[in-house]
Amino acid sequence: MSSHALPQGVNALSLRFVASTFLRALGFQATYFVGIIGSATYLLGADAFEVSLLIVILNISIVVAGGLAGVLVDHIGPRLTLFATLIVLGATGLLALALPLGIPMLVIVTVLEGCAAGICSTAASAYPRYLTEQVAGLQKINSYNNTANCVAVIAGPLLGGWITAVSSNQLVFSVLPVTTFLSAVLVWLTPELLHPEHQERQSSQAFWKQLAEGIQITFSHPVIRALFLIYFLGYFAYGAFDSLEALFYRDVLQVGSEWMGWLSACAGLGATVGALAVSRFPVRRLDLTTSAALLVVVGVGSMIYVGTNHVEIAVIGQIVSGLGFGALGPVKDTVLQKSCDLSYLGRVTSVLSVGMNSAGTLPLLVAPFLADAFGVQATLFSASAIAFAIGICALIWTIRTRESR
């Protein structure tokens, strides 16, 4: 099925899809930060190694599941993929409430949440292309969808914190069955309007052959290959932040742990504005050049964020970098969707997802050693400067490539 105009009812479907994204992200954000990490730190007294291990397990689960999910999306579509995964995610919340609290339970929940997050991310990123093929329509859906996710990043920890304040960290997991059930209902009420032309041929291919085909398509398509490299190299520099940010607050800014939440909220606010602003971009500007320019914004904001020991300056930096990060998501999704045939969109989305998530994971292994050698602030500022430099190089390259064409 194809359409030259936005089909009647797609706006209502888009709103349902966006609402389902918000509910899914709300449950994940509440249970990950406050439920898993909060229970490990405050209830079990976990040390830095155990907390870091949970983060690494989560990241690995997201990367592996997200990488494999593309074949599933191309085979049965994003709707069934999301619906089934949301049911499993809701059951994960019930399991976390039923099992005795301990590191083994948190590891199990972390793996299940990570796998669900990876699959949902791939399916949700591909979903808008199943609702419309018009670039303007994709732009709006991707902008609102990423905005909903950014709002959930702010609201999720606040909800989890409120439940913890009146009860306990473990009870936060009760959020998952509620939010994921509602999200699953909305997904079920959002039918796909477009379908791949060669879905039958894909069904007869072996799983690993389909997976390899997605990788081959990604790196043979000039626009998608460039998109992968821009995001992989840009996100690679930011892996250091996960393991060193808390030390930056404590040793450089010399502020209390409450500032971790406040500064994160500033970044979330900036990201929300950035994601929503993409809906107002000229359609012709949804390209690689804009992606590179936004990476430059992120680099500048991050250098402001970690460049001084003044928390007021850090607030400005978080807002600026948040603006860039928030806009990067919908621009990336729209460029990918308009450049990619629907029959292999899921697998190509998986490849980009693996690249971005693994890029943020790898530096976790070396960041502590660099911090010991050069200091926390120097390491974080260097990472920010590298992202800025990558953005500048990509911007120059995309402008020259566009002019030559």
Tab-separated table of N, CA and C in Angstrom, residues 5 45 62 66 75 96 109 116 125 160 164 174 182 204 225 230 260 266 270 273 277 294 312 361 388:
chain	number	residue	atom	x	y	z
A	5	ALA	N	-0.733	11.129	-0.565
A	5	ALA	CA	-1.136	12.115	0.441
A	5	ALA	C	-1.248	11.398	1.772
A	45	GLY	N	23.363	-1.559	49.260
A	45	GLY	CA	24.697	-1.046	49.552
A	45	GLY	C	25.742	-1.469	48.539
A	62	ILE	N	20.931	-4.083	25.524
A	62	ILE	CA	20.319	-3.182	24.547
A	62	ILE	C	20.957	-3.353	23.176
A	66	GLY	N	18.795	-5.024	20.293
A	66	GLY	CA	18.505	-4.049	19.254
A	66	GLY	C	19.063	-4.462	17.910
A	75	HIS	N	10.210	-8.783	9.322
A	75	HIS	CA	9.470	-10.029	9.091
A	75	HIS	C	7.998	-9.902	9.484
A	96	ALA	N	9.962	-8.549	39.119
A	96	ALA	CA	10.795	-7.783	40.051
A	96	ALA	C	10.112	-7.599	41.401
A	109	VAL	N	16.435	-8.641	36.015
A	109	VAL	CA	15.568	-7.544	35.576
A	109	VAL	C	16.307	-6.628	34.606
A	116	ALA	N	14.321	-5.659	26.172
A	116	ALA	CA	13.066	-5.021	25.760
A	116	ALA	C	13.317	-3.620	25.216
A	125	SER	N	11.591	3.168	16.100
A	125	SER	CA	12.275	4.026	15.126
A	125	SER	C	11.802	3.744	13.703
A	160	GLY	N	9.420	7.858	39.797
A	160	GLY	CA	10.094	6.846	40.609
A	160	GLY	C	10.513	7.388	41.959
A	164	THR	N	9.273	6.101	45.683
A	164	THR	CA	10.274	5.737	46.688
A	164	THR	C	10.078	6.527	47.977
A	174	SER	N	6.395	-1.551	40.152
A	174	SER	CA	4.957	-1.669	39.892
A	174	SER	C	4.515	-0.738	38.764
A	182	LEU	N	-0.808	-0.110	29.097
A	182	LEU	CA	-1.447	0.997	28.380
A	182	LEU	C	-0.749	1.261	27.052
A	204	SER	N	11.338	-16.311	3.709
A	204	SER	CA	11.947	-17.583	3.322
A	204	SER	C	13.458	-17.599	3.529
A	225	ARG	N	25.398	5.114	5.098
A	225	ARG	CA	26.763	4.888	5.598
A	225	ARG	C	27.300	6.140	6.280
A	230	ILE	N	28.651	9.375	11.218
A	230	ILE	CA	28.479	10.611	11.978
A	230	ILE	C	28.015	10.306	13.396
A	260	MET	N	22.889	16.157	40.413
A	260	MET	CA	22.855	15.193	39.315
A	260	MET	C	21.459	15.182	38.697
A	266	CYS	N	17.872	19.720	33.375
A	266	CYS	CA	18.200	20.811	32.442
A	266	CYS	C	18.485	20.250	31.046
A	270	GLY	N	16.281	20.868	27.619
A	270	GLY	CA	16.857	21.276	26.343
A	270	GLY	C	16.546	20.279	25.238
A	273	VAL	N	12.923	20.624	23.993
A	273	VAL	CA	12.787	21.770	23.083
A	273	VAL	C	13.422	21.456	21.726
A	277	ALA	N	11.479	21.228	18.196
A	277	ALA	CA	11.840	22.234	17.188
A	277	ALA	C	12.005	21.628	15.806
A	294	LEU	N	24.182	19.716	14.116
A	294	LEU	CA	23.655	19.444	15.458
A	294	LEU	C	24.707	18.782	16.338
A	312	GLU	N	26.646	27.196	37.588
A	312	GLU	CA	25.774	28.025	36.765
A	312	GLU	C	26.113	27.866	35.278
A	361	THR	N	29.274	2.564	24.782
A	361	THR	CA	29.682	1.555	25.765
A	361	THR	C	31.194	1.354	25.803
A	388	PHE	N	33.053	17.710	19.073
A	388	PHE	CA	32.965	18.970	18.338
A	388	PHE	C	33.767	18.904	17.046
